[in-house]
Structure formats: structure tokens, C-alpha cells
């Protein structure tokens, strides 16, 4: 069965803001490797619109920065599922994108069991969707890239988690910019 990996950047004080994070070559290369081992990406509306407003234009007009341009091509080509009750299907302009209104546990489990992508992983990078899938006990691994930034305010990643989730640290990865990715899997008590 494929893994659902929640992969997100967050500040040291636990806030998510894709626009406030370090995105140097090493960080892009890290996410390029993550995308290369996945065939599907799950988004909430806000993160989808943020990513869709930028990355397809980099594919059309490359920056000349190899890791960044590679990231643009990888995220452009991956299958994307957007969960939104408010997004109009006509607003979906990014290729390989499907719109779903509701997060239905059985449908996500079916996606995990599907072999259309072989054994490649499913990525989740939207804070609200990470929380929703956590509450449904569907996340197999968390990859939290803690950035060396204190924002002081913003969207806390786990704000709406209702029940305790125990995690086991699998490994860490340190970046030259000072960011650290923490790899966790949920443990069953």
C-alpha cells in the first residue's frame, strides 16, 4: 500500500506560511526528491491556488535555477487532487488536477491502495488537509521541515487537531540554511 506523507514547511514557532520560508537550492532539491517518489499530491484550496498561481509560469518561463525549474516541472506533472467546497471547477487551470468537494475516508483509502502509480507515495502539503487527514488517521508519515524563522503569528499547523496523536521519530535531516526536517510516523497505543 502506498504511503500518505504530510510534508510541509513550518516556522520554529509552529506556523505555516509558504511565502515566508527559505526556498534555497538545497531545500528545492529535497522537495524534488520527495516529488520524484510520489505520483499524487493532495491540496486544500488555499495552498492549491498559491501553488497554481506561480509554478506553471516557471514551467513556461524557466528561471535558469536548475533545482527550482526541476521542482516546477515535477509539481506541474504530478497528479493533483484539490479538496474544496467553494472552488469552481472552471477555476481549475493546472494540468493533471481533479476537484473533489469532500474528504471521504474510504475514497482516500482506495487511493492509497490503487496501483495506478505503482508504489509511489501520495503527498499532502496543505495545513488544513493535513489536520483533516490526521483526524481520519490517514497520515502514514509526517515530514515537518522546521525553518529557522519565528513568525510570531499566522496559521498554526495543528490548531484543529482534536485528539492526541503519538509519533515516533524516524530520522532527521539538517540543511545548510539551518532548517531541519523531522520525519515521524504515528504510533498506535
XYZ file of C-alpha atoms in Angstrom:
189
model
C 0.000 0.000 0.000
C 1.225 3.498 -0.834
C 2.045 5.929 1.954
C 0.378 9.269 2.547
C 3.122 11.691 3.541
C 2.317 15.047 5.100
C 5.207 17.262 4.018
C 5.229 20.911 4.972
C 7.475 23.791 5.942
C 6.765 25.481 9.241
C 8.341 28.147 11.378
C 10.103 27.314 14.631
C 7.021 28.575 16.488
C 4.730 26.215 14.541
C 3.171 28.472 11.901
C 2.670 27.669 8.211
C 3.244 30.324 5.571
C 4.674 29.057 2.279
C 5.718 32.588 1.327
C 7.814 33.184 4.487
C 10.051 30.125 4.224
C 13.577 29.635 2.905
C 13.491 28.123 -0.569
C 17.163 27.754 -1.465
C 18.624 25.192 -3.880
C 19.145 22.569 -1.175
C 15.530 22.833 0.055
C 14.228 22.671 -3.539
C 16.373 19.602 -4.226
C 14.977 17.939 -1.092
C 11.410 18.514 -2.301
C 12.372 17.430 -5.836
C 13.386 14.050 -4.414
C 10.147 13.857 -2.449
C 8.072 14.672 -5.563
C 10.051 12.161 -7.659
C 8.928 9.407 -5.280
C 5.252 10.385 -5.451
C 2.590 10.279 -8.121
C -0.236 12.201 -6.440
C -0.446 15.413 -4.438
C -3.432 16.394 -2.292
C -4.203 20.078 -1.788
C -6.673 22.268 0.000
C -7.987 25.267 -1.936
C -5.704 27.951 -0.492
C -2.438 26.066 -0.993
C -3.551 24.884 -4.432
C -4.302 28.435 -5.553
C -0.981 29.686 -4.165
C 1.000 26.982 -5.973
C -1.060 27.155 -9.179
C -0.556 30.916 -9.374
C 3.229 30.509 -9.552
C 4.651 27.148 -10.666
C 3.026 26.734 -14.125
C 4.541 30.092 -15.123
C 8.011 28.819 -14.133
C 7.460 25.803 -16.401
C 6.647 28.168 -19.303
C 9.461 30.601 -18.459
C 12.228 28.771 -16.570
C 14.237 30.805 -14.091
C 17.603 29.268 -15.002
C 17.910 27.916 -11.455
C 18.103 24.157 -12.007
C 16.575 22.885 -8.705
C 13.765 25.448 -8.859
C 12.979 24.731 -12.516
C 13.050 20.985 -11.818
C 10.626 21.480 -8.900
C 8.298 23.417 -11.222
C 8.317 20.605 -13.806
C 7.792 17.885 -11.177
C 4.868 19.606 -9.455
C 3.378 20.540 -12.825
C 3.351 16.908 -13.993
C 2.190 15.189 -10.803
C -1.495 14.263 -10.431
C -3.197 16.754 -8.148
C -6.429 16.418 -6.184
C -7.888 19.599 -4.699
C -10.416 19.346 -1.877
C -12.686 22.398 -1.843
C -16.364 23.100 -1.401
C -16.019 26.634 -2.759
C -13.678 26.333 -5.734
C -15.452 26.424 -9.079
C -14.395 23.569 -11.417
C -13.854 26.172 -14.135
C -11.164 27.753 -11.909
C -9.051 24.582 -12.137
C -6.450 25.601 -14.676
C -3.474 23.495 -13.699
C -2.975 20.307 -15.693
C -3.493 16.896 -14.083
C -5.853 18.374 -11.481
C -9.082 16.893 -10.175
C -11.530 18.702 -7.873
C -13.298 16.912 -5.005
C -15.806 18.562 -2.693
C -15.432 16.351 0.377
C -12.730 14.330 2.089
C -14.183 10.836 2.295
C -12.034 8.381 4.254
C -12.983 5.401 2.088
C -12.027 7.264 -1.104
C -8.644 8.234 0.325
C -8.051 4.629 1.454
C -8.953 3.461 -2.048
C -6.444 5.956 -3.480
C -3.765 4.555 -1.127
C -4.491 1.025 -2.334
C -4.568 1.982 -6.023
C -1.591 0.791 -8.006
C -2.029 3.248 -10.889
C 1.161 4.965 -9.743
C 2.922 1.762 -8.799
C 4.332 2.066 -5.310
C 4.780 5.823 -5.383
C 3.657 7.915 -2.435
C 0.833 10.416 -2.030
C 1.851 13.836 -0.711
C -0.180 16.306 1.337
C 1.114 19.849 1.720
C -1.857 21.912 2.906
C -2.201 22.670 6.632
C -5.985 22.175 6.831
C -5.843 18.980 4.803
C -3.015 17.604 6.967
C -5.223 18.192 10.028
C -8.283 16.606 8.358
C -6.324 13.512 7.295
C -4.669 13.296 10.731
C -8.092 13.233 12.371
C -9.125 10.444 9.982
C -5.952 8.505 10.902
C -4.779 8.501 7.266
C -1.283 10.027 7.529
C 1.476 7.415 7.377
C 4.408 9.793 7.769
C 4.968 13.423 8.706
C 7.906 15.294 7.205
C 7.974 18.601 9.040
C 10.627 20.973 7.754
C 11.197 23.373 10.649
C 12.610 26.611 9.295
C 14.945 28.860 11.328
C 12.280 31.568 11.446
C 9.997 32.783 14.221
C 6.882 34.365 12.712
C 5.044 35.269 15.915
C 1.648 34.756 14.321
C -0.085 33.003 11.486
C -1.732 29.674 10.815
C -0.641 27.064 13.369
C -0.240 23.683 11.687
C -2.051 21.509 14.210
C -4.541 24.093 15.513
C -7.672 21.998 14.948
C -6.420 18.533 15.886
C -8.928 17.239 18.441
C -7.282 14.063 19.721
C -3.779 13.254 20.848
C -1.504 11.755 18.189
C 1.621 9.945 19.369
C 4.550 9.967 16.962
C 7.814 8.086 16.617
C 10.851 9.973 15.307
C 12.276 8.071 12.322
C 15.147 10.368 11.376
C 16.178 13.989 10.882
C 17.752 15.858 8.003
C 19.637 19.134 8.501
C 20.063 21.757 5.783
C 22.825 24.340 5.387
C 20.311 27.182 5.798
C 19.508 25.961 9.328
C 16.234 24.185 8.507
C 15.696 20.692 9.928
C 13.258 18.116 8.561
C 11.797 15.843 11.219
C 10.465 12.523 9.941
C 7.748 10.982 12.138
C 5.290 8.133 11.875
C 2.178 7.751 14.015
C 2.372 5.086 16.708
C -0.531 3.001 17.848
C -1.009 2.746 21.586
